[in-house]
């Protein structure tokens, strides 16, 4: 992903204002992720780790974790005690480091459609087992829609199936009809 100044600026603003107010509302997603990663051997990678809520939950059950986050404000404010790197997902994925399990929660929809295909392909370099939580609909912050790839559940299935074998999918997770889960493996 190219670092467009406007985008990076928007995410820095989001994280400087968000604080910890939404942590509790993410608990069902945290619980799902912890169950999915419970059998991981080696380091689990979080792509777009945000405030680190998922990294912290995995550390609590004894997992080695590493996060990648674009927002410098987020890294300095929330991730200082967690292993992470302040960089974009595409650049990190192209390095080719391998992880046991790789997940991305509420992140893929933030990529512009013209970049999403390249990013998804690059992510396959990082491991063999993946978990993607994606949202549909708009997410407006300061007049800027953060969901740039706004796809239906069925469209996400088609998009992900180009590079991944989907082993499990959930349309509308918990009480959120706009959150979808895809467990996947790298195509052989």
Short mmCIF file of N, CA and C in Angstrom, two decimals:
data_model
loop_
_atom_site.label_atom_id
_atom_site.label_comp_id
_atom_site.label_asym_id
_atom_site.label_seq_id
_atom_site.Cartn_x
_atom_site.Cartn_y
_atom_site.Cartn_z
N UNK A 1 0.84 -1.17 0.00
CA UNK A 1 0.00 0.00 0.00
C UNK A 1 0.88 1.23 0.00
N UNK A 2 0.61 2.13 -0.88
CA UNK A 2 1.35 3.39 -0.92
C UNK A 2 0.86 4.27 0.23
N UNK A 3 1.76 4.92 0.90
CA UNK A 3 1.38 5.81 1.99
C UNK A 3 0.90 7.14 1.44
N UNK A 4 -0.39 7.23 1.24
CA UNK A 4 -0.96 8.50 0.82
C UNK A 4 -1.05 9.38 2.06
N UNK A 5 -0.45 10.55 2.05
CA UNK A 5 -0.42 11.39 3.25
C UNK A 5 -1.80 11.60 3.87
N UNK A 6 -2.80 11.79 3.06
CA UNK A 6 -4.14 12.03 3.57
C UNK A 6 -4.61 10.82 4.39
N UNK A 7 -4.41 9.62 3.86
CA UNK A 7 -4.85 8.41 4.54
C UNK A 7 -4.13 8.21 5.87
N UNK A 8 -2.81 8.33 5.85
CA UNK A 8 -2.03 8.15 7.08
C UNK A 8 -2.45 9.19 8.11
N UNK A 9 -2.66 10.41 7.66
CA UNK A 9 -3.11 11.49 8.54
C UNK A 9 -4.46 11.18 9.16
N UNK A 10 -5.38 10.65 8.36
CA UNK A 10 -6.71 10.31 8.87
C UNK A 10 -6.60 9.24 9.95
N UNK A 11 -5.81 8.19 9.71
CA UNK A 11 -5.69 7.12 10.71
C UNK A 11 -4.98 7.61 11.96
N UNK A 12 -4.00 8.47 11.82
CA UNK A 12 -3.36 9.04 13.00
C UNK A 12 -4.39 9.82 13.83
N UNK A 13 -5.29 10.55 13.15
CA UNK A 13 -6.33 11.30 13.85
C UNK A 13 -7.32 10.35 14.51
N UNK A 14 -7.72 9.31 13.81
CA UNK A 14 -8.65 8.32 14.38
C UNK A 14 -8.07 7.76 15.67
N UNK A 15 -6.83 7.33 15.64
CA UNK A 15 -6.23 6.71 16.82
C UNK A 15 -5.89 7.71 17.92
N UNK A 16 -5.69 8.95 17.60
CA UNK A 16 -5.41 9.92 18.65
C UNK A 16 -6.69 10.28 19.39
N UNK A 17 -7.85 10.08 18.77
CA UNK A 17 -9.13 10.40 19.40
C UNK A 17 -9.85 9.17 19.96
N UNK A 18 -9.58 7.99 19.40
CA UNK A 18 -10.35 6.81 19.77
C UNK A 18 -10.13 6.39 21.21
N UNK A 19 -8.92 6.49 21.69
CA UNK A 19 -8.53 6.05 23.03
C UNK A 19 -8.99 4.60 23.22
N UNK A 20 -9.45 4.26 24.39
CA UNK A 20 -9.82 2.87 24.68
C UNK A 20 -11.34 2.66 24.66
N UNK A 21 -12.11 3.59 24.14
CA UNK A 21 -13.55 3.55 24.28
C UNK A 21 -14.25 2.36 23.62
N UNK A 22 -13.64 1.76 22.61
CA UNK A 22 -14.34 0.69 21.89
C UNK A 22 -13.83 -0.71 22.23
N UNK A 23 -12.94 -0.85 23.18
CA UNK A 23 -12.34 -2.15 23.49
C UNK A 23 -13.40 -3.20 23.81
N UNK A 24 -14.30 -2.91 24.71
CA UNK A 24 -15.31 -3.88 25.13
C UNK A 24 -16.17 -4.39 23.99
N UNK A 25 -16.49 -3.53 23.05
CA UNK A 25 -17.38 -3.93 21.96
C UNK A 25 -16.74 -4.94 21.02
N UNK A 26 -15.44 -5.12 21.13
CA UNK A 26 -14.75 -6.06 20.25
C UNK A 26 -14.58 -7.46 20.87
N UNK A 27 -15.08 -7.68 22.06
CA UNK A 27 -14.82 -8.93 22.76
C UNK A 27 -15.22 -10.19 21.98
N UNK A 28 -16.38 -10.24 21.31
CA UNK A 28 -16.69 -11.46 20.54
C UNK A 28 -15.65 -11.74 19.44
N UNK A 29 -15.13 -10.70 18.82
CA UNK A 29 -14.08 -10.89 17.80
C UNK A 29 -12.79 -11.38 18.46
N UNK A 30 -12.45 -10.81 19.60
CA UNK A 30 -11.26 -11.25 20.34
C UNK A 30 -11.39 -12.73 20.69
N UNK A 31 -12.55 -13.12 21.20
CA UNK A 31 -12.77 -14.52 21.59
C UNK A 31 -12.64 -15.46 20.40
N UNK A 32 -13.18 -15.06 19.26
CA UNK A 32 -13.09 -15.88 18.05
C UNK A 32 -11.63 -16.05 17.63
N UNK A 33 -10.91 -14.94 17.62
CA UNK A 33 -9.51 -14.97 17.22
C UNK A 33 -8.67 -15.84 18.16
N UNK A 34 -8.88 -15.71 19.45
CA UNK A 34 -8.13 -16.50 20.43
C UNK A 34 -8.37 -17.99 20.19
N UNK A 35 -9.60 -18.36 19.94
CA UNK A 35 -9.91 -19.78 19.67
C UNK A 35 -9.21 -20.23 18.38
N UNK A 36 -9.26 -19.41 17.34
CA UNK A 36 -8.64 -19.75 16.05
C UNK A 36 -7.13 -19.91 16.19
N UNK A 37 -6.50 -19.06 16.97
CA UNK A 37 -5.04 -19.07 17.09
C UNK A 37 -4.52 -19.98 18.19
N UNK A 38 -5.40 -20.60 18.94
CA UNK A 38 -4.98 -21.36 20.12
C UNK A 38 -4.01 -22.50 19.80
N UNK A 39 -4.07 -23.06 18.61
CA UNK A 39 -3.18 -24.16 18.25
C UNK A 39 -1.94 -23.72 17.47
N UNK A 40 -1.74 -22.42 17.37
CA UNK A 40 -0.59 -21.89 16.61
C UNK A 40 0.72 -22.29 17.26
N UNK A 41 1.66 -22.71 16.42
CA UNK A 41 3.03 -23.02 16.84
C UNK A 41 3.91 -21.93 16.25
N UNK A 42 4.59 -21.18 17.07
CA UNK A 42 5.40 -20.07 16.57
C UNK A 42 4.63 -18.78 16.62
N UNK A 43 5.15 -17.78 15.96
CA UNK A 43 4.59 -16.43 16.04
C UNK A 43 3.34 -16.27 15.19
N UNK A 44 2.36 -15.56 15.75
CA UNK A 44 1.12 -15.22 15.06
C UNK A 44 1.22 -13.76 14.65
N UNK A 45 0.92 -13.47 13.40
CA UNK A 45 1.07 -12.13 12.85
C UNK A 45 -0.28 -11.42 12.72
N UNK A 46 -0.34 -10.19 13.21
CA UNK A 46 -1.52 -9.33 13.10
C UNK A 46 -1.23 -8.23 12.09
N UNK A 47 -1.93 -8.25 10.97
CA UNK A 47 -1.76 -7.24 9.93
C UNK A 47 -2.78 -6.13 10.14
N UNK A 48 -2.29 -4.95 10.53
CA UNK A 48 -3.17 -3.83 10.85
C UNK A 48 -3.62 -3.95 12.30
N UNK A 49 -2.65 -4.03 13.20
CA UNK A 49 -2.94 -4.39 14.60
C UNK A 49 -3.60 -3.29 15.41
N UNK A 50 -3.73 -2.09 14.86
CA UNK A 50 -4.46 -1.03 15.57
C UNK A 50 -3.91 -0.79 16.95
N UNK A 51 -4.80 -0.82 17.94
CA UNK A 51 -4.42 -0.55 19.33
C UNK A 51 -3.86 -1.77 20.03
N UNK A 52 -3.77 -2.90 19.33
CA UNK A 52 -3.16 -4.09 19.90
C UNK A 52 -4.06 -4.97 20.74
N UNK A 53 -5.38 -4.77 20.66
CA UNK A 53 -6.29 -5.55 21.50
C UNK A 53 -6.17 -7.05 21.21
N UNK A 54 -5.99 -7.43 19.95
CA UNK A 54 -5.88 -8.85 19.61
C UNK A 54 -4.50 -9.39 20.00
N UNK A 55 -3.46 -8.60 19.80
CA UNK A 55 -2.11 -9.00 20.21
C UNK A 55 -2.07 -9.28 21.71
N UNK A 56 -2.66 -8.38 22.50
CA UNK A 56 -2.67 -8.54 23.96
C UNK A 56 -3.41 -9.81 24.37
N UNK A 57 -4.55 -10.07 23.74
CA UNK A 57 -5.33 -11.26 24.07
C UNK A 57 -4.55 -12.54 23.77
N UNK A 58 -3.82 -12.55 22.66
CA UNK A 58 -3.02 -13.72 22.32
C UNK A 58 -1.82 -13.88 23.24
N UNK A 59 -1.20 -12.78 23.62
CA UNK A 59 -0.09 -12.85 24.59
C UNK A 59 -0.58 -13.43 25.91
N UNK A 60 -1.80 -13.08 26.30
CA UNK A 60 -2.37 -13.56 27.57
C UNK A 60 -2.53 -15.08 27.60
N UNK A 61 -2.67 -15.70 26.42
CA UNK A 61 -2.77 -17.17 26.39
C UNK A 61 -1.42 -17.80 26.01
N UNK A 62 -0.36 -17.00 26.08
CA UNK A 62 0.98 -17.52 25.88
C UNK A 62 1.48 -17.60 24.45
N UNK A 63 0.83 -16.92 23.54
CA UNK A 63 1.26 -16.95 22.14
C UNK A 63 2.31 -15.88 21.87
N UNK A 64 3.25 -16.22 20.99
CA UNK A 64 4.17 -15.21 20.48
C UNK A 64 3.43 -14.45 19.40
N UNK A 65 3.56 -13.13 19.42
CA UNK A 65 2.81 -12.30 18.47
C UNK A 65 3.72 -11.24 17.86
N UNK A 66 3.27 -10.73 16.71
CA UNK A 66 3.93 -9.60 16.09
C UNK A 66 2.86 -8.84 15.31
N UNK A 67 2.92 -7.50 15.36
CA UNK A 67 1.93 -6.69 14.68
C UNK A 67 2.55 -5.74 13.67
N UNK A 68 1.78 -5.43 12.65
CA UNK A 68 2.14 -4.44 11.64
C UNK A 68 1.05 -3.38 11.68
N UNK A 69 1.47 -2.10 11.80
CA UNK A 69 0.50 -1.01 11.90
C UNK A 69 0.99 0.21 11.15
N UNK A 70 0.12 0.81 10.34
CA UNK A 70 0.45 1.98 9.54
C UNK A 70 0.51 3.27 10.37
N UNK A 71 -0.38 3.41 11.34
CA UNK A 71 -0.48 4.66 12.09
C UNK A 71 0.65 4.83 13.10
N UNK A 72 1.44 5.86 12.91
CA UNK A 72 2.53 6.16 13.84
C UNK A 72 1.99 6.54 15.22
N UNK A 73 0.90 7.30 15.24
CA UNK A 73 0.27 7.67 16.51
C UNK A 73 -0.16 6.42 17.27
N UNK A 74 -0.75 5.49 16.56
CA UNK A 74 -1.19 4.24 17.19
C UNK A 74 0.00 3.48 17.77
N UNK A 75 1.06 3.38 17.01
CA UNK A 75 2.25 2.66 17.48
C UNK A 75 2.84 3.30 18.73
N UNK A 76 2.93 4.61 18.74
CA UNK A 76 3.52 5.31 19.88
C UNK A 76 2.61 5.32 21.10
N UNK A 77 1.31 5.34 20.88
CA UNK A 77 0.35 5.46 21.98
C UNK A 77 -0.06 4.12 22.59
N UNK A 78 -0.27 3.12 21.76
CA UNK A 78 -0.85 1.87 22.24
C UNK A 78 0.05 0.64 22.15
N UNK A 79 1.04 0.66 21.30
CA UNK A 79 1.80 -0.56 21.01
C UNK A 79 3.20 -0.57 21.58
N UNK A 80 3.57 0.39 22.40
CA UNK A 80 4.95 0.49 22.86
C UNK A 80 5.43 -0.74 23.61
N UNK A 81 4.54 -1.51 24.24
CA UNK A 81 4.95 -2.71 24.98
C UNK A 81 4.69 -4.00 24.21
N UNK A 82 4.34 -3.87 22.94
CA UNK A 82 4.04 -5.05 22.12
C UNK A 82 5.01 -5.11 20.93
N UNK A 83 5.39 -6.31 20.51
CA UNK A 83 6.27 -6.42 19.33
C UNK A 83 5.50 -6.01 18.07
N UNK A 84 6.03 -5.01 17.38
CA UNK A 84 5.34 -4.51 16.19
C UNK A 84 6.30 -3.71 15.33
N UNK A 85 5.83 -3.39 14.13
CA UNK A 85 6.57 -2.50 13.24
C UNK A 85 5.60 -1.50 12.64
N UNK A 86 6.03 -0.25 12.59
CA UNK A 86 5.24 0.83 12.01
C UNK A 86 5.54 0.89 10.51
N UNK A 87 4.74 0.19 9.72
CA UNK A 87 4.92 0.14 8.27
C UNK A 87 3.60 -0.26 7.63
N UNK A 88 3.55 -0.24 6.31
CA UNK A 88 2.34 -0.66 5.62
C UNK A 88 2.40 -2.16 5.35
N UNK A 89 1.24 -2.76 5.18
CA UNK A 89 1.12 -4.20 5.03
C UNK A 89 1.82 -4.71 3.78
N UNK A 90 1.65 -4.05 2.66
CA UNK A 90 2.26 -4.51 1.42
C UNK A 90 3.78 -4.59 1.53
N UNK A 91 4.40 -3.52 1.99
CA UNK A 91 5.86 -3.53 2.14
C UNK A 91 6.31 -4.66 3.05
N UNK A 92 5.60 -4.86 4.14
CA UNK A 92 5.98 -5.90 5.09
C UNK A 92 5.81 -7.29 4.46
N UNK A 93 4.70 -7.49 3.78
CA UNK A 93 4.41 -8.80 3.19
C UNK A 93 5.43 -9.18 2.12
N UNK A 94 5.93 -8.20 1.39
CA UNK A 94 6.87 -8.49 0.32
C UNK A 94 8.25 -8.93 0.83
N UNK A 95 8.50 -8.76 2.11
CA UNK A 95 9.76 -9.23 2.70
C UNK A 95 9.82 -10.75 2.79
N UNK A 96 8.66 -11.38 2.83
CA UNK A 96 8.60 -12.84 2.78
C UNK A 96 8.84 -13.58 4.08
N UNK A 97 8.87 -12.91 5.22
CA UNK A 97 9.01 -13.61 6.49
C UNK A 97 7.78 -14.50 6.70
N UNK A 98 7.98 -15.71 7.23
CA UNK A 98 6.88 -16.66 7.39
C UNK A 98 6.39 -16.72 8.84
N UNK A 99 5.09 -16.89 8.98
CA UNK A 99 4.44 -17.00 10.28
C UNK A 99 3.54 -18.23 10.30
N UNK A 100 3.30 -18.74 11.50
CA UNK A 100 2.44 -19.91 11.63
C UNK A 100 1.00 -19.58 11.24
N UNK A 101 0.49 -18.51 11.78
CA UNK A 101 -0.86 -18.06 11.45
C UNK A 101 -0.83 -16.54 11.27
N UNK A 102 -1.65 -16.06 10.34
CA UNK A 102 -1.71 -14.64 9.99
C UNK A 102 -3.17 -14.21 10.02
N UNK A 103 -3.43 -13.10 10.67
CA UNK A 103 -4.80 -12.60 10.68
C UNK A 103 -4.85 -11.10 10.43
N UNK A 104 -6.02 -10.68 9.98
CA UNK A 104 -6.28 -9.27 9.71
C UNK A 104 -7.74 -9.01 10.05
N UNK A 105 -7.96 -8.20 11.07
CA UNK A 105 -9.32 -7.94 11.54
C UNK A 105 -9.71 -6.50 11.24
N UNK A 106 -10.76 -6.34 10.47
CA UNK A 106 -11.28 -5.01 10.13
C UNK A 106 -10.23 -4.14 9.44
N UNK A 107 -9.51 -4.72 8.48
CA UNK A 107 -8.43 -3.99 7.82
C UNK A 107 -8.57 -4.00 6.29
N UNK A 108 -8.85 -5.14 5.69
CA UNK A 108 -8.84 -5.26 4.23
C UNK A 108 -9.76 -4.26 3.54
N UNK A 109 -10.88 -3.97 4.17
CA UNK A 109 -11.84 -3.04 3.56
C UNK A 109 -11.29 -1.61 3.47
N UNK A 110 -10.17 -1.35 4.13
CA UNK A 110 -9.57 -0.02 4.11
C UNK A 110 -8.64 0.21 2.90
N UNK A 111 -8.39 -0.85 2.14
CA UNK A 111 -7.55 -0.71 0.94
C UNK A 111 -8.39 -0.28 -0.25
N UNK A 112 -7.87 0.63 -1.06
CA UNK A 112 -8.57 0.97 -2.31
C UNK A 112 -8.65 -0.28 -3.19
N UNK A 113 -9.74 -0.44 -3.92
CA UNK A 113 -9.89 -1.63 -4.77
C UNK A 113 -8.70 -1.87 -5.70
N UNK A 114 -8.10 -0.81 -6.21
CA UNK A 114 -6.98 -0.98 -7.14
C UNK A 114 -5.73 -1.52 -6.45
N UNK A 115 -5.67 -1.49 -5.13
CA UNK A 115 -4.51 -2.02 -4.40
C UNK A 115 -4.81 -3.36 -3.72
N UNK A 116 -6.09 -3.65 -3.49
CA UNK A 116 -6.49 -4.83 -2.72
C UNK A 116 -5.95 -6.13 -3.30
N UNK A 117 -6.05 -6.32 -4.60
CA UNK A 117 -5.58 -7.55 -5.23
C UNK A 117 -4.10 -7.78 -4.98
N UNK A 118 -3.29 -6.74 -5.14
CA UNK A 118 -1.85 -6.85 -4.92
C UNK A 118 -1.53 -7.16 -3.46
N UNK A 119 -2.24 -6.52 -2.55
CA UNK A 119 -2.02 -6.74 -1.12
C UNK A 119 -2.38 -8.18 -0.74
N UNK A 120 -3.54 -8.65 -1.19
CA UNK A 120 -3.95 -10.02 -0.85
C UNK A 120 -2.96 -11.05 -1.39
N UNK A 121 -2.48 -10.85 -2.60
CA UNK A 121 -1.49 -11.74 -3.18
C UNK A 121 -0.21 -11.73 -2.34
N UNK A 122 0.25 -10.55 -1.94
CA UNK A 122 1.48 -10.42 -1.15
C UNK A 122 1.34 -11.08 0.22
N UNK A 123 0.16 -10.98 0.82
CA UNK A 123 -0.07 -11.58 2.14
C UNK A 123 0.15 -13.09 2.10
N UNK A 124 -0.10 -13.72 0.96
CA UNK A 124 0.11 -15.18 0.87
C UNK A 124 1.56 -15.56 1.13
N UNK A 125 2.49 -14.62 0.95
CA UNK A 125 3.91 -14.90 1.22
C UNK A 125 4.19 -15.09 2.70
N UNK A 126 3.28 -14.68 3.55
CA UNK A 126 3.54 -14.64 4.99
C UNK A 126 3.24 -15.93 5.74
N UNK A 127 2.50 -16.84 5.14
CA UNK A 127 2.17 -18.06 5.84
C UNK A 127 1.26 -18.95 5.05
N UNK A 128 0.66 -19.93 5.75
CA UNK A 128 -0.25 -20.88 5.10
C UNK A 128 -1.67 -20.83 5.64
N UNK A 129 -1.85 -20.32 6.86
CA UNK A 129 -3.19 -20.27 7.48
C UNK A 129 -3.52 -18.82 7.82
N UNK A 130 -4.75 -18.42 7.44
CA UNK A 130 -5.14 -17.02 7.54
C UNK A 130 -6.54 -16.89 8.13
N UNK A 131 -6.76 -15.76 8.80
CA UNK A 131 -8.08 -15.39 9.27
C UNK A 131 -8.31 -13.95 8.87
N UNK A 132 -9.41 -13.71 8.15
CA UNK A 132 -9.76 -12.36 7.73
C UNK A 132 -11.15 -12.01 8.27
N UNK A 133 -11.25 -10.94 9.03
CA UNK A 133 -12.53 -10.37 9.42
C UNK A 133 -12.68 -9.10 8.59
N UNK A 134 -13.74 -9.01 7.85
CA UNK A 134 -13.96 -7.84 7.00
C UNK A 134 -15.33 -7.23 7.29
N UNK A 135 -15.42 -5.94 7.08
CA UNK A 135 -16.68 -5.22 7.29
C UNK A 135 -17.20 -4.72 5.96
N UNK A 136 -18.52 -4.61 5.90
CA UNK A 136 -19.16 -4.00 4.74
C UNK A 136 -19.84 -2.71 5.21
N UNK A 137 -20.15 -1.86 4.29
CA UNK A 137 -20.77 -0.59 4.63
C UNK A 137 -19.72 0.49 4.80
N UNK A 138 -20.19 1.68 5.07
CA UNK A 138 -19.29 2.83 5.21
C UNK A 138 -18.79 2.99 6.64
N UNK A 139 -17.66 3.64 6.77
CA UNK A 139 -17.08 3.98 8.06
C UNK A 139 -16.51 5.38 7.91
N UNK A 140 -17.32 6.38 8.21
CA UNK A 140 -16.96 7.77 7.96
C UNK A 140 -16.28 8.39 9.18
N UNK A 141 -15.09 8.95 8.96
CA UNK A 141 -14.36 9.71 9.98
C UNK A 141 -13.93 11.02 9.34
N UNK A 142 -14.36 12.11 9.93
CA UNK A 142 -14.01 13.44 9.45
C UNK A 142 -14.30 13.62 7.96
N UNK A 143 -15.43 13.09 7.52
CA UNK A 143 -15.83 13.23 6.14
C UNK A 143 -15.11 12.32 5.17
N UNK A 144 -14.31 11.39 5.69
CA UNK A 144 -13.50 10.49 4.86
C UNK A 144 -13.98 9.06 5.09
N UNK A 145 -14.45 8.38 4.04
CA UNK A 145 -14.90 7.00 4.18
C UNK A 145 -13.68 6.10 4.25
N UNK A 146 -13.48 5.48 5.40
CA UNK A 146 -12.31 4.62 5.60
C UNK A 146 -12.46 3.27 4.90
N UNK A 147 -13.69 2.88 4.58
CA UNK A 147 -13.91 1.60 3.89
C UNK A 147 -13.89 1.87 2.39
N UNK A 148 -12.72 1.69 1.81
CA UNK A 148 -12.52 1.99 0.40
C UNK A 148 -12.88 0.82 -0.51
N UNK A 149 -12.78 -0.40 0.02
CA UNK A 149 -13.21 -1.60 -0.71
C UNK A 149 -14.48 -2.09 -0.04
N UNK A 150 -15.57 -1.57 -0.50
CA UNK A 150 -16.86 -1.87 0.11
C UNK A 150 -17.56 -2.97 -0.68
N UNK A 151 -17.40 -4.21 -0.21
CA UNK A 151 -17.93 -5.37 -0.93
C UNK A 151 -18.92 -6.13 -0.08
N UNK A 152 -19.82 -6.87 -0.73
CA UNK A 152 -20.74 -7.75 -0.02
C UNK A 152 -19.98 -8.99 0.43
N UNK A 153 -20.61 -9.79 1.27
CA UNK A 153 -20.03 -11.06 1.71
C UNK A 153 -19.65 -11.92 0.51
N UNK A 154 -20.57 -12.03 -0.44
CA UNK A 154 -20.33 -12.86 -1.62
C UNK A 154 -19.17 -12.33 -2.47
N UNK A 155 -19.07 -11.03 -2.59
CA UNK A 155 -17.96 -10.44 -3.34
C UNK A 155 -16.62 -10.69 -2.63
N UNK A 156 -16.61 -10.60 -1.29
CA UNK A 156 -15.38 -10.91 -0.55
C UNK A 156 -14.97 -12.36 -0.77
N UNK A 157 -15.95 -13.27 -0.81
CA UNK A 157 -15.63 -14.68 -1.08
C UNK A 157 -14.92 -14.84 -2.41
N UNK A 158 -15.43 -14.18 -3.44
CA UNK A 158 -14.83 -14.26 -4.78
C UNK A 158 -13.44 -13.66 -4.77
N UNK A 159 -13.29 -12.49 -4.17
CA UNK A 159 -12.00 -11.81 -4.12
C UNK A 159 -10.96 -12.66 -3.40
N UNK A 160 -11.30 -13.17 -2.23
CA UNK A 160 -10.35 -13.98 -1.45
C UNK A 160 -10.03 -15.31 -2.13
N UNK A 161 -11.00 -15.87 -2.84
CA UNK A 161 -10.80 -17.17 -3.50
C UNK A 161 -9.78 -17.14 -4.62
N UNK A 162 -9.39 -15.97 -5.06
CA UNK A 162 -8.36 -15.88 -6.10
C UNK A 162 -6.99 -16.32 -5.59
N UNK A 163 -6.73 -16.10 -4.29
CA UNK A 163 -5.43 -16.44 -3.71
C UNK A 163 -5.51 -17.39 -2.53
N UNK A 164 -6.72 -17.68 -2.05
CA UNK A 164 -6.88 -18.49 -0.84
C UNK A 164 -7.96 -19.55 -1.03
N UNK A 165 -7.77 -20.66 -0.33
CA UNK A 165 -8.82 -21.68 -0.23
C UNK A 165 -9.57 -21.37 1.07
N UNK A 166 -10.83 -20.97 0.95
CA UNK A 166 -11.62 -20.63 2.14
C UNK A 166 -12.08 -21.92 2.80
N UNK A 167 -11.68 -22.10 4.05
CA UNK A 167 -12.03 -23.33 4.78
C UNK A 167 -13.26 -23.14 5.67
N UNK A 168 -13.57 -21.89 6.00
CA UNK A 168 -14.76 -21.59 6.80
C UNK A 168 -15.13 -20.13 6.56
N UNK A 169 -16.43 -19.88 6.44
CA UNK A 169 -16.88 -18.49 6.29
C UNK A 169 -18.14 -18.29 7.12
N UNK A 170 -18.26 -17.10 7.68
CA UNK A 170 -19.43 -16.74 8.47
C UNK A 170 -19.94 -15.40 7.95
N UNK A 171 -21.16 -15.42 7.48
CA UNK A 171 -21.78 -14.19 6.98
C UNK A 171 -22.54 -13.54 8.13
N UNK A 172 -22.10 -12.37 8.53
CA UNK A 172 -22.73 -11.69 9.65
C UNK A 172 -22.33 -12.35 10.96
N UNK A 173 -21.34 -11.80 11.63
CA UNK A 173 -20.80 -12.39 12.85
C UNK A 173 -21.42 -11.76 14.09
N UNK A 174 -21.77 -12.60 15.04
CA UNK A 174 -22.31 -12.19 16.33
C UNK A 174 -23.52 -11.30 16.09
N UNK A 175 -23.52 -10.10 16.63
CA UNK A 175 -24.66 -9.19 16.42
C UNK A 175 -24.39 -8.19 15.32
N UNK A 176 -23.31 -8.40 14.57
CA UNK A 176 -22.93 -7.46 13.52
C UNK A 176 -23.20 -8.06 12.14
N UNK A 177 -24.29 -7.70 11.48
CA UNK A 177 -24.57 -8.25 10.15
C UNK A 177 -23.56 -7.80 9.11
N UNK A 178 -22.78 -6.77 9.41
CA UNK A 178 -21.82 -6.20 8.46
C UNK A 178 -20.39 -6.72 8.68
N UNK A 179 -20.18 -7.62 9.64
CA UNK A 179 -18.86 -8.21 9.87
C UNK A 179 -18.88 -9.65 9.37
N UNK A 180 -17.91 -10.01 8.54
CA UNK A 180 -17.84 -11.36 7.97
C UNK A 180 -16.47 -11.97 8.28
N UNK A 181 -16.47 -13.27 8.48
CA UNK A 181 -15.24 -13.98 8.84
C UNK A 181 -14.91 -14.99 7.76
N UNK A 182 -13.62 -15.03 7.41
CA UNK A 182 -13.12 -16.02 6.46
C UNK A 182 -11.86 -16.65 7.03
N UNK A 183 -11.93 -17.95 7.28
CA UNK A 183 -10.72 -18.70 7.61
C UNK A 183 -10.23 -19.27 6.29
N UNK A 184 -8.93 -19.23 6.07
CA UNK A 184 -8.43 -19.60 4.74
C UNK A 184 -7.05 -20.20 4.83
N UNK A 185 -6.68 -20.88 3.76
CA UNK A 185 -5.34 -21.43 3.58
C UNK A 185 -4.81 -20.92 2.25
N UNK A 186 -3.52 -20.85 2.17
CA UNK A 186 -2.88 -20.46 0.92
C UNK A 186 -3.17 -21.52 -0.15
N UNK A 187 -3.52 -21.08 -1.35
CA UNK A 187 -3.72 -22.04 -2.44
C UNK A 187 -2.41 -22.74 -2.74
N UNK A 188 -2.48 -24.02 -2.97
CA UNK A 188 -1.27 -24.80 -3.27
C UNK A 188 -0.91 -24.69 -4.73
#
